[in-house]
Coordinates of C-alpha atoms in Angstrom, one line a residue:
Chain A
M1 CA -158.7 -98.9 -3.9
L2 CA -157.5 -98.8 -7.6
A3 CA -156.9 -95.5 -7.8
Y4 CA -154.7 -95.3 -4.4
S5 CA -152.8 -99.3 -6.1
L6 CA -152.5 -97.4 -9.5
L7 CA -150.9 -93.9 -7.8
A8 CA -148.6 -96.7 -5.9
G9 CA -147.5 -98.7 -8.8
V10 CA -146.5 -95.1 -10.6
I11 CA -144.6 -93.9 -7.4
F12 CA -142.3 -97.5 -6.6
G13 CA -142.4 -97.8 -10.6
L14 CA -140.8 -94.6 -10.6
Y15 CA -137.8 -96.4 -7.6
F16 CA -138.5 -98.9 -9.5
S17 CA -136.8 -97.7 -12.3
L18 CA -133.8 -96.7 -10.9
V19 CA -132.8 -99.9 -9.2
G20 CA -132.7 -101.9 -12.4
M21 CA -131.6 -98.4 -14.4
G22 CA -128.0 -99.3 -12.7
L23 CA -128.2 -102.7 -14.3
N24 CA -129.2 -101.5 -17.8
L25 CA -127.3 -99.1 -18.3
V26 CA -124.2 -101.4 -17.9
F27 CA -125.6 -104.2 -19.9
G28 CA -126.0 -101.6 -22.2
V29 CA -123.0 -100.3 -23.1
M30 CA -121.0 -103.5 -22.0
R31 CA -123.2 -106.9 -23.0
I32 CA -121.9 -107.6 -20.0
V33 CA -124.8 -108.9 -16.8
N34 CA -123.5 -107.2 -13.8
L35 CA -125.9 -110.5 -11.1
A36 CA -123.6 -107.9 -8.6
H37 CA -126.2 -105.0 -9.2
G38 CA -128.7 -105.9 -5.9
D39 CA -125.2 -106.6 -3.6
V40 CA -123.8 -103.1 -4.9
L41 CA -127.9 -101.4 -3.9
M42 CA -127.4 -103.6 -0.4
L43 CA -123.7 -102.1 0.0
G44 CA -125.7 -98.5 -0.2
A45 CA -128.3 -99.4 2.0
F46 CA -125.8 -100.7 4.9
A47 CA -123.9 -96.8 3.5
A48 CA -127.1 -94.8 4.4
F49 CA -127.9 -97.4 7.4
W50 CA -124.5 -96.1 8.9
L51 CA -124.3 -92.6 7.8
F52 CA -127.6 -91.9 9.2
S53 CA -127.0 -93.9 12.6
L54 CA -123.4 -93.0 13.4
L55 CA -123.3 -89.1 11.8
G56 CA -126.7 -88.8 11.7
L57 CA -126.1 -88.0 8.0
H58 CA -129.9 -87.8 6.2
P59 CA -130.8 -90.1 3.3
L60 CA -130.9 -87.0 1.3
V61 CA -127.7 -85.7 2.4
A62 CA -125.7 -89.3 1.9
A63 CA -127.5 -89.8 -0.8
P64 CA -124.8 -87.9 -3.4
I65 CA -122.3 -89.0 -1.0
V66 CA -122.7 -92.5 -1.7
F67 CA -122.8 -92.2 -5.6
A68 CA -119.7 -90.3 -5.6
A69 CA -117.2 -92.8 -3.2
A70 CA -120.3 -96.5 -6.1
V71 CA -118.2 -94.4 -9.1
A72 CA -115.1 -94.1 -7.8
I73 CA -115.1 -97.7 -6.5
G74 CA -116.2 -98.9 -9.4
W75 CA -113.9 -97.3 -12.0
P76 CA -110.1 -98.6 -10.7
L77 CA -112.9 -102.5 -10.7
Y78 CA -113.7 -101.7 -14.5
F79 CA -110.5 -101.6 -15.8
L80 CA -109.5 -104.6 -12.9
F81 CA -112.0 -107.3 -14.8
V82 CA -113.9 -106.1 -17.0
P83 CA -111.8 -105.3 -20.8
R84 CA -110.2 -109.3 -19.5
L85 CA -113.9 -110.6 -19.4
L86 CA -114.6 -108.7 -22.7
R87 CA -111.3 -110.9 -24.4
A88 CA -113.1 -113.9 -23.8
R89 CA -115.2 -116.0 -25.9
D90 CA -118.8 -115.2 -24.7
P91 CA -117.9 -112.3 -23.3
E92 CA -122.3 -111.9 -22.2
M93 CA -121.8 -115.8 -20.5
L94 CA -118.9 -115.3 -17.8
S95 CA -119.6 -112.8 -17.2
I96 CA -122.9 -113.8 -15.0
I97 CA -120.9 -116.0 -13.6
F98 CA -118.1 -113.2 -12.6
F99 CA -120.5 -111.2 -10.9
F100 CA -122.1 -113.7 -9.7
G101 CA -118.6 -114.6 -7.8
M102 CA -118.4 -111.6 -7.0
A103 CA -121.9 -111.0 -6.0
Q104 CA -120.9 -114.2 -3.5
V105 CA -117.8 -112.2 -1.6
V106 CA -119.5 -109.5 -1.6
V107 CA -122.2 -110.7 0.8
A108 CA -119.5 -113.0 2.8
L109 CA -117.7 -109.8 3.8
A110 CA -120.9 -107.5 4.1
T111 CA -122.1 -110.3 6.2
I112 CA -118.6 -110.8 8.7
A113 CA -119.0 -107.2 9.0
F114 CA -122.3 -106.4 9.2
G115 CA -124.3 -109.8 11.0
T116 CA -126.9 -111.2 9.6
S117 CA -129.2 -109.4 12.0
E118 CA -131.7 -107.1 9.8
R119 CA -131.6 -102.8 9.8
S120 CA -133.4 -100.5 9.2
I121 CA -134.1 -96.6 9.0
P122 CA -137.8 -95.3 10.2
G123 CA -139.6 -93.4 7.5
R124 CA -140.3 -90.6 9.9
V125 CA -136.8 -88.9 9.2
L126 CA -137.9 -88.6 5.2
G127 CA -141.0 -86.3 6.7
N128 CA -143.9 -87.4 9.1
G129 CA -147.6 -88.2 8.4
P130 CA -148.9 -88.8 5.6
M131 CA -149.3 -87.2 2.5
H132 CA -152.0 -86.8 -0.2
I133 CA -152.4 -86.9 -3.1
L134 CA -154.8 -86.4 -5.7
G135 CA -157.5 -87.2 -3.2
Q136 CA -154.9 -90.8 -2.0
S137 CA -152.7 -90.7 1.3
Y138 CA -148.8 -92.3 1.7
P139 CA -146.6 -92.7 4.0
T140 CA -143.7 -89.8 3.5
A141 CA -141.3 -91.6 3.3
W142 CA -142.2 -92.7 0.1
V143 CA -143.7 -89.9 -2.2
V144 CA -140.2 -88.5 -1.7
S145 CA -137.6 -91.5 -2.2
G146 CA -140.7 -91.8 -5.5
A147 CA -139.9 -88.4 -6.1
V148 CA -135.9 -88.4 -6.2
S149 CA -135.8 -92.1 -8.4
A150 CA -137.7 -89.2 -10.9
V151 CA -134.9 -86.7 -10.5
T152 CA -132.2 -89.1 -10.7
V153 CA -133.4 -90.5 -13.8
A154 CA -134.4 -87.4 -15.2
L155 CA -130.5 -86.8 -14.5
V156 CA -129.5 -89.4 -16.0
T157 CA -131.9 -89.1 -19.0
L158 CA -129.3 -85.0 -19.7
Y159 CA -126.6 -86.2 -19.3
L160 CA -126.8 -89.5 -22.3
Y161 CA -128.5 -87.1 -24.5
R162 CA -127.3 -83.3 -23.9
T163 CA -123.9 -83.6 -22.6
R164 CA -121.2 -85.1 -24.8
L165 CA -119.4 -87.3 -22.7
G166 CA -123.5 -89.3 -23.4
T167 CA -123.6 -88.8 -26.7
T168 CA -120.4 -91.2 -27.0
T169 CA -122.1 -93.5 -24.5
R170 CA -124.7 -94.2 -26.4
A171 CA -122.4 -94.2 -29.4
V172 CA -121.0 -96.8 -27.8
M173 CA -124.2 -99.0 -27.0
V174 CA -125.2 -99.0 -30.7
H175 CA -122.1 -99.5 -31.5
R176 CA -119.0 -100.5 -29.5
E177 CA -116.3 -101.6 -32.2
E178 CA -117.5 -98.6 -35.1
A179 CA -117.5 -96.9 -31.8
L180 CA -113.5 -97.6 -31.3
A181 CA -112.9 -96.8 -35.3
T182 CA -114.3 -93.4 -35.1
G183 CA -111.3 -92.1 -32.6
I184 CA -113.8 -92.9 -28.6
D185 CA -112.0 -93.8 -26.1
V186 CA -114.2 -96.7 -25.6
H187 CA -113.1 -97.6 -22.4
R188 CA -113.0 -94.5 -20.8
V189 CA -116.7 -94.4 -21.7
S190 CA -117.4 -97.9 -20.0
A191 CA -115.3 -97.2 -17.1
I192 CA -117.2 -93.7 -16.5
A193 CA -120.6 -96.0 -17.5
F194 CA -119.1 -98.8 -14.6
G195 CA -119.1 -96.3 -12.4
I196 CA -122.6 -94.7 -12.7
G197 CA -124.7 -97.8 -13.3
L198 CA -122.6 -98.9 -9.3
G199 CA -123.6 -95.7 -8.4
L200 CA -127.2 -95.7 -9.4
A201 CA -127.6 -98.7 -7.3
A202 CA -126.1 -97.6 -4.3
V203 CA -128.3 -94.7 -4.9
A204 CA -131.5 -96.8 -5.0
G205 CA -129.9 -99.0 -1.6
V206 CA -130.3 -95.5 -0.3
F207 CA -133.9 -95.1 -0.8
A208 CA -134.3 -99.6 0.0
P209 CA -134.8 -98.6 3.9
F210 CA -138.4 -96.9 2.9
M211 CA -139.6 -98.6 -0.5
L212 CA -138.1 -102.3 -0.3
G213 CA -138.2 -102.8 4.1
S214 CA -135.3 -104.0 5.9
V215 CA -131.4 -104.1 5.1
R216 CA -129.7 -107.2 5.5
P217 CA -126.8 -109.1 4.0
A218 CA -128.2 -111.1 1.9
M219 CA -131.2 -109.4 0.6
G220 CA -129.4 -108.6 -3.5
A221 CA -130.7 -111.7 -4.9
D222 CA -134.1 -110.5 -5.1
I223 CA -132.6 -108.0 -6.1
N224 CA -131.4 -109.1 -9.2
I225 CA -134.5 -110.6 -10.1
T226 CA -136.3 -107.9 -9.3
S227 CA -133.9 -105.4 -11.5
F228 CA -133.8 -107.7 -14.7
A229 CA -138.1 -108.8 -15.2
V230 CA -137.7 -103.7 -14.3
I231 CA -135.3 -103.9 -17.7
V232 CA -136.3 -106.7 -19.1
I233 CA -140.2 -105.6 -19.1
G234 CA -138.9 -102.4 -20.7
S235 CA -136.4 -103.0 -23.1
L236 CA -132.3 -104.4 -22.2
G237 CA -129.8 -102.4 -23.2
N238 CA -131.9 -99.3 -23.7
P239 CA -131.8 -97.5 -20.3
L240 CA -135.1 -94.8 -20.9
G241 CA -136.8 -98.6 -21.4
T242 CA -136.1 -99.4 -18.4
V243 CA -138.6 -96.2 -17.0
L244 CA -141.6 -98.2 -18.8
G245 CA -140.6 -101.5 -17.3
G246 CA -140.3 -99.8 -13.6
I247 CA -143.8 -98.1 -14.1
V248 CA -145.5 -101.4 -15.8
Y249 CA -143.9 -103.1 -13.3
G250 CA -145.3 -101.5 -9.7
I251 CA -148.3 -101.2 -10.9
A252 CA -148.4 -105.0 -11.9
L253 CA -147.1 -105.8 -8.5
M254 CA -149.5 -102.3 -6.6
V255 CA -152.8 -104.1 -8.0
M256 CA -151.2 -108.0 -7.4
Q257 CA -150.8 -106.7 -3.3
S258 CA -154.4 -105.0 -3.0
Y259 CA -156.4 -108.0 -4.9
F260 CA -155.1 -111.7 -4.8
S261 CA -152.0 -110.3 -2.0
S262 CA -151.5 -114.5 -1.1
W263 CA -150.3 -114.6 -5.2
A264 CA -148.7 -112.0 -5.5
N265 CA -144.4 -113.3 -5.1
L266 CA -145.4 -114.7 -7.8
L267 CA -145.5 -111.9 -10.1
P268 CA -141.5 -110.5 -11.0
Y269 CA -140.7 -114.3 -11.6
L270 CA -144.0 -114.8 -14.6
L271 CA -143.4 -111.3 -16.0
L272 CA -140.1 -112.1 -16.4
I273 CA -140.9 -115.0 -17.6
G274 CA -143.5 -114.3 -20.2
I275 CA -142.0 -111.0 -21.4
L276 CA -139.4 -112.8 -22.0
L277 CA -140.7 -115.8 -24.2
I278 CA -144.0 -113.4 -25.7
R279 CA -141.7 -110.3 -26.5
P280 CA -138.0 -110.3 -26.6
T281 CA -136.3 -107.9 -26.7
G282 CA -138.8 -106.2 -24.4
L283 CA -141.8 -103.6 -24.5
L284 CA -139.7 -100.8 -26.5
G285 CA -136.8 -103.3 -28.2
R286 CA -136.3 -102.2 -31.0
T287 CA -134.9 -105.0 -33.5
L288 CA -131.3 -105.7 -33.7
R289 CA -129.2 -104.5 -36.8
H290 CA -127.0 -107.9 -37.2
A291 CA -124.7 -106.5 -39.8
Chain B
M1 CA -113.7 -144.7 -23.0
R2 CA -111.4 -148.0 -21.0
S3 CA -110.6 -144.8 -18.4
A4 CA -113.5 -142.8 -18.6
L5 CA -115.3 -146.1 -17.6
V6 CA -112.6 -147.9 -15.1
T7 CA -113.1 -144.2 -13.7
V8 CA -116.9 -144.7 -13.4
A9 CA -116.8 -147.5 -11.7
A10 CA -113.7 -146.1 -9.7
V11 CA -116.3 -143.8 -8.3
V12 CA -119.8 -145.5 -8.1
A13 CA -117.5 -148.3 -5.7
A14 CA -115.8 -145.7 -3.7
A15 CA -119.7 -144.5 -2.9
A16 CA -121.2 -147.6 -2.7
L17 CA -118.4 -149.3 -0.3
L18 CA -118.3 -146.0 2.1
P19 CA -121.1 -146.1 4.9
L20 CA -119.5 -149.6 5.5
V21 CA -116.5 -148.1 6.9
Y22 CA -117.3 -144.6 7.6
A23 CA -120.3 -144.2 9.9
N24 CA -121.8 -140.2 8.5
Q25 CA -124.0 -142.2 6.1
L26 CA -125.3 -138.1 5.5
L27 CA -122.6 -136.6 5.0
L28 CA -121.4 -139.3 2.3
F29 CA -125.9 -139.2 1.4
N30 CA -124.9 -135.2 0.4
F31 CA -121.4 -136.4 -2.0
V32 CA -123.7 -138.3 -4.0
V33 CA -126.4 -136.5 -4.5
F34 CA -123.9 -133.6 -5.9
L35 CA -122.4 -135.6 -7.9
T36 CA -125.2 -136.2 -9.8
L37 CA -126.3 -132.9 -9.6
A38 CA -122.9 -131.4 -11.0
Q39 CA -122.7 -134.1 -14.1
G40 CA -126.8 -133.2 -14.6
V41 CA -126.1 -129.6 -14.9
N42 CA -122.7 -130.7 -16.8
I43 CA -125.0 -132.0 -19.4
I44 CA -127.1 -129.1 -20.3
Y45 CA -124.0 -126.7 -19.6
G46 CA -121.4 -128.5 -20.2
F47 CA -122.5 -130.4 -23.9
T48 CA -125.1 -127.9 -24.7
G49 CA -124.0 -124.3 -22.9
Y50 CA -127.1 -123.8 -21.7
L51 CA -126.2 -121.7 -18.4
P52 CA -129.1 -124.0 -15.7
F53 CA -129.4 -121.3 -12.4
G54 CA -132.8 -122.5 -11.8
Y55 CA -131.8 -126.3 -12.1
V56 CA -132.8 -126.6 -8.2
G57 CA -136.5 -126.7 -9.8
F58 CA -135.9 -129.8 -11.5
F59 CA -134.5 -130.8 -7.6
G60 CA -137.4 -129.5 -5.8
A61 CA -140.5 -131.2 -8.8
G62 CA -138.4 -134.2 -8.0
A63 CA -138.8 -134.4 -4.3
Y64 CA -142.5 -133.1 -4.2
G65 CA -143.5 -135.9 -7.0
F66 CA -142.0 -138.6 -4.4
S67 CA -143.6 -136.3 -1.4
L68 CA -146.7 -136.3 -3.2
A69 CA -146.8 -139.1 -4.7
V70 CA -145.9 -141.7 -0.8
M71 CA -148.8 -139.6 0.3
H72 CA -151.8 -138.6 -1.9
L73 CA -151.3 -142.0 -3.7
H74 CA -150.0 -143.5 -1.4
L75 CA -146.9 -145.4 -3.9
A76 CA -144.2 -147.6 -2.4
P77 CA -141.3 -145.2 -2.7
L78 CA -139.7 -146.9 -6.1
P79 CA -143.0 -146.2 -8.4
A80 CA -142.3 -143.4 -6.7
L81 CA -139.0 -142.6 -7.9
A82 CA -140.9 -142.6 -10.6
C83 CA -143.6 -139.9 -10.0
A84 CA -140.8 -137.8 -9.3
A85 CA -138.5 -138.3 -12.1
A86 CA -140.8 -137.2 -14.7
A87 CA -142.2 -134.7 -12.7
A88 CA -139.2 -132.9 -13.5
V89 CA -139.5 -134.7 -17.1
L90 CA -143.4 -132.2 -17.0
L91 CA -141.9 -128.9 -16.2
G92 CA -138.6 -129.2 -18.1
L93 CA -141.6 -130.2 -21.3
L94 CA -143.4 -127.4 -19.7
L95 CA -139.8 -124.7 -19.5
T96 CA -138.5 -125.4 -23.2
P97 CA -139.6 -122.6 -24.8
L98 CA -137.0 -121.1 -23.0
L99 CA -134.5 -123.0 -24.5
R100 CA -135.4 -120.8 -27.5
L101 CA -133.4 -117.9 -25.2
S102 CA -130.3 -117.4 -25.9
G103 CA -127.1 -117.1 -23.2
A104 CA -127.8 -114.5 -20.0
Y105 CA -131.2 -114.6 -20.9
F106 CA -132.0 -118.0 -20.8
A107 CA -130.3 -118.3 -17.7
I108 CA -132.0 -115.7 -15.7
A109 CA -135.2 -116.8 -17.0
N110 CA -135.0 -120.1 -15.5
L111 CA -133.5 -119.2 -11.9
A112 CA -137.5 -117.4 -12.4
A113 CA -138.6 -120.1 -13.2
S114 CA -136.9 -121.9 -10.5
Q115 CA -138.8 -119.2 -7.9
A116 CA -142.1 -119.2 -9.5
M117 CA -141.4 -123.1 -8.8
F118 CA -141.0 -122.7 -5.2
Q119 CA -143.6 -119.7 -4.8
I120 CA -146.2 -121.7 -6.6
I121 CA -145.3 -125.1 -4.1
S122 CA -145.4 -123.5 -0.4
N123 CA -148.2 -121.1 -1.5
P124 CA -149.8 -122.1 1.8
N125 CA -153.5 -121.8 0.1
L126 CA -151.5 -125.4 -1.4
T127 CA -152.0 -126.1 1.8
D128 CA -153.9 -129.4 1.2
I129 CA -152.3 -130.5 -1.6
T130 CA -148.1 -129.6 -1.1
K131 CA -148.1 -129.2 2.8
G132 CA -147.9 -125.4 1.3
P133 CA -145.3 -123.5 3.9
Y134 CA -145.4 -126.5 6.0
G135 CA -142.7 -129.2 5.3
I136 CA -143.4 -133.0 4.3
S137 CA -142.6 -135.6 7.0
L138 CA -142.8 -139.1 5.4
S139 CA -141.3 -140.8 8.2
G140 CA -143.9 -144.2 7.2
V141 CA -141.4 -145.0 4.5
F142 CA -138.1 -143.8 5.7
S143 CA -135.0 -146.5 4.8
P144 CA -131.7 -144.6 5.0
N145 CA -130.4 -147.5 3.4
L146 CA -132.1 -149.1 1.2
S147 CA -132.3 -144.7 0.0
Y148 CA -128.7 -145.0 0.1
G149 CA -127.9 -147.5 -1.9
V150 CA -131.0 -146.0 -5.3
A151 CA -128.8 -142.1 -4.6
V152 CA -125.4 -144.6 -5.5
A153 CA -127.8 -146.5 -8.3
I154 CA -129.0 -143.1 -9.2
L155 CA -125.9 -141.9 -9.7
A156 CA -124.0 -145.1 -11.7
A157 CA -126.9 -144.0 -15.0
T158 CA -126.2 -140.6 -14.3
L159 CA -122.5 -141.4 -15.2
G160 CA -122.7 -144.0 -17.0
V161 CA -125.0 -140.9 -19.6
M162 CA -121.6 -138.8 -19.2
V163 CA -119.7 -141.7 -20.0
F164 CA -121.9 -142.0 -23.6
L165 CA -122.6 -138.5 -24.1
R166 CA -118.2 -138.3 -24.2
H167 CA -117.6 -141.4 -27.3
S168 CA -120.9 -141.0 -28.6
R169 CA -122.4 -139.3 -31.8
F170 CA -124.9 -137.7 -29.9
G171 CA -122.9 -136.3 -27.8
L172 CA -120.2 -134.5 -30.4
A173 CA -123.8 -132.6 -32.6
L174 CA -124.7 -131.7 -28.8
Q175 CA -121.4 -130.0 -28.4
A176 CA -121.4 -128.9 -32.1
I177 CA -125.5 -127.1 -31.1
R178 CA -123.0 -125.2 -28.5
E179 CA -120.5 -123.8 -30.5
D180 CA -122.7 -123.0 -33.3
P181 CA -126.2 -123.4 -33.4
V182 CA -126.4 -122.5 -37.0
T183 CA -123.8 -125.0 -38.2
A184 CA -124.6 -127.5 -37.3
G185 CA -127.8 -127.5 -37.6
M186 CA -126.2 -127.2 -41.8
A187 CA -124.5 -130.1 -40.8
G188 CA -128.0 -131.8 -40.5
I189 CA -127.8 -132.0 -36.7
D190 CA -132.0 -131.5 -35.6
V191 CA -130.6 -128.6 -32.8
V192 CA -133.7 -128.7 -31.2
R193 CA -134.5 -132.5 -30.6
G194 CA -130.6 -132.7 -29.6
R195 CA -131.0 -129.5 -26.7
T196 CA -134.6 -130.9 -25.5
L197 CA -133.3 -134.0 -25.4
A198 CA -130.2 -132.4 -22.8
W199 CA -133.0 -131.0 -21.3
L200 CA -134.2 -133.7 -20.2
L201 CA -131.6 -135.7 -19.6
S202 CA -130.4 -132.9 -17.1
A203 CA -133.4 -133.1 -15.9
V204 CA -134.9 -136.5 -15.3
A205 CA -131.5 -136.3 -13.5
A206 CA -131.9 -133.8 -11.2
G207 CA -135.4 -135.6 -10.6
S208 CA -134.2 -138.9 -9.4
I209 CA -131.8 -137.8 -6.4
G210 CA -134.3 -135.4 -5.4
G211 CA -136.9 -138.2 -5.4
V212 CA -134.7 -140.2 -3.0
F213 CA -133.4 -137.1 -0.8
A214 CA -137.0 -136.6 0.1
W215 CA -136.8 -140.4 0.7
Y216 CA -134.0 -140.2 2.3
V217 CA -134.5 -137.1 5.1
S218 CA -138.4 -137.9 4.9
V219 CA -138.8 -134.3 6.6
F220 CA -138.0 -131.5 5.0
Y221 CA -139.6 -127.6 3.7
P222 CA -140.2 -126.8 0.9
E223 CA -137.5 -124.3 0.9
T224 CA -134.8 -126.9 1.6
V225 CA -135.3 -128.7 -1.9
F226 CA -135.6 -125.2 -3.7
S227 CA -132.2 -124.3 -2.4
P228 CA -130.9 -121.6 -4.7
E229 CA -127.6 -122.8 -3.5
F230 CA -127.7 -126.5 -5.1
S231 CA -127.9 -125.7 -8.5
I232 CA -125.4 -122.8 -7.9
F233 CA -123.0 -125.8 -6.1
A234 CA -124.0 -127.4 -8.3
I235 CA -122.8 -125.4 -10.6
V236 CA -119.6 -124.1 -9.1
F237 CA -118.7 -128.0 -8.9
A238 CA -118.7 -128.6 -12.2
L239 CA -117.5 -124.8 -13.4
F240 CA -113.9 -125.8 -10.7
G241 CA -113.6 -129.1 -12.2
G242 CA -114.4 -128.3 -15.8
I243 CA -118.0 -128.7 -18.0
A244 CA -118.2 -131.5 -20.5
T245 CA -115.0 -133.5 -18.8
I246 CA -116.6 -137.0 -16.5
T247 CA -113.7 -135.8 -13.8
G248 CA -114.1 -132.2 -14.1
P249 CA -117.1 -132.6 -11.9
I250 CA -116.3 -134.7 -10.2
L251 CA -113.2 -133.6 -8.6
G252 CA -115.1 -130.6 -8.2
V253 CA -117.3 -131.7 -6.0
V254 CA -114.5 -134.0 -4.1
I255 CA -112.4 -130.7 -2.6
L256 CA -114.7 -128.5 -2.7
Y257 CA -117.6 -129.6 -1.3
G258 CA -115.4 -131.3 1.2
I259 CA -113.7 -128.0 1.8
Y260 CA -116.8 -126.8 2.7
N261 CA -117.7 -129.9 4.7
G262 CA -114.5 -128.7 6.4
I263 CA -115.0 -125.4 7.5
G264 CA -118.1 -124.3 5.7
I265 CA -121.2 -125.5 8.5
S266 CA -119.2 -124.1 11.4
A267 CA -118.8 -120.2 9.2
P268 CA -120.7 -120.6 6.3
Q269 CA -120.1 -117.1 4.9
Y270 CA -116.2 -117.7 4.6
F271 CA -117.0 -120.9 2.7
Q272 CA -118.5 -118.1 0.6
L273 CA -116.0 -116.1 0.4
I274 CA -113.4 -118.3 -1.0
Y275 CA -116.2 -119.7 -3.7
G276 CA -116.7 -116.2 -4.5
V277 CA -112.9 -115.4 -5.2
L278 CA -112.8 -119.5 -6.9
I279 CA -115.2 -118.1 -9.0
M280 CA -113.4 -115.3 -9.5
V281 CA -110.2 -116.3 -10.3
L282 CA -111.6 -119.8 -12.6
V283 CA -113.1 -116.5 -14.7
L284 CA -110.1 -115.1 -15.3
F285 CA -108.0 -117.5 -15.3
L286 CA -109.1 -120.6 -15.8
P287 CA -112.5 -120.8 -17.1
N288 CA -111.4 -125.2 -18.6
G289 CA -111.5 -125.8 -14.7
I290 CA -108.9 -128.1 -13.1
V291 CA -109.1 -130.5 -15.2
S292 CA -107.7 -128.7 -18.3
L293 CA -104.6 -127.7 -15.7
F294 CA -103.9 -131.7 -16.1
K295 CA -104.8 -131.4 -20.5
R296 CA -101.2 -128.8 -20.0
W297 CA -99.6 -130.8 -18.4
G298 CA -100.3 -133.8 -20.5
I299 CA -101.7 -135.8 -19.4
D300 CA -104.9 -136.6 -20.7
V301 CA -107.9 -137.2 -18.2
P302 CA -111.2 -138.7 -19.5

């Protein structure tokens, strides 16, 4: 049972790192908190549901489409709102309230458009029967979702560390003003990062029906808390820390569900508060240089 | 100072006298609850800059403090209300370490704390103590008129605290902490003591009004009194009107909660759409609330 929970924890952990990655990228680059992150994920989940039930599109095919659509939406959204937010006196705080308002708009529109009923995609779409790994058997949908998450996270890493745009993105993360002074087009880099952030949330949404249960317009709020727990464990502003955070969170969740199932719901909240109080910079956090 | 007291007196008198001419006492009660909660948010957010996204935790702690005192200790409602306030203070003290976090971190941790409270209280393992997810019934102490009166008294006390904060050294010290804690500390302000006191004051406001809420409705479920909507509405109302003022949150509640009761109950998603858009517009164009418009036109409001 322990082996089962641990391995399931790793599979879910990979998925959770995808869930948190977009939020962390946006925070890392722009120092703003996208409280509508969970709601973008919800939109991605609905997109996958409709693409599947209307066009019969496989979620693996839907994922890149949804990603591209989210990036295309994120780009103009950035230029509409974010530069104005960043000029405010306390962008971090104002962004929480602002994106909270945006989340309300998204949820309200989704409720008006889709109703409050719960939707789901059958797990067999991703493959029939259980899959055996190291002597344990898991639903194939879990394994596929976990694998897609791992690949996506690896692609983000490649982007950040092996492309020119990724290098400039990391430069903006380290110091926005210095990056600007070196001649980097900070707004362009940020807008791309913002789009990718939304895109990652939407891709996580495509696999939400398999990993998080049924899809409904109000699901975003809980996902925000989970994402925060994940990225705070890893460390805010460090996308790679998210992977560690996701896996720690996934394993903790699975072990809790196996051994103390009635208290498992408490876990994300306690982990989040505990880590914030004990190690506010996260497990992989480094001390910031205040010049 | 005079105009502030006149405003407070007018609001309290209106809250106390309207039930005589308007039959829907529950609606008026909800207005009193939100007027108090919005001012409670104002104390902590307006004066110290900590955004209490999990403010409802105090409200729920108060409601359960009241209910447990009535159910297990068989106290009369008024002493039980003291337990409600005490429960909120206790939770506030337990959460003081969160004040070490700043900005977004505090808001998120506070939200998580209120959710954790809800998960603990509604846990089926605690059914013997809290009745778990099955809800609480206090029909023995049900007394709408008396509890309404007490709610108005709590509103009056909260507004009194606001008047004090607006016109005292302590309130000024808190605003200095909000602007720059380091400089405030250099100027001889006890930063930790100041913000802890403000935090506990806002906890007492929410806890006591939560206790009266439990008393007034007398039958409720944990998800009723821990609904994140309480925190969110209170914050939005306070922001909409204008924080760190007395009139701001009052205007916010009267206007927005008025709209909510006009359209929100039959079509909550349309109200959600409206207040979502309102929040976005406010943050971008009017971060100091509608009261700042009056100031811009040269009208001084308390």
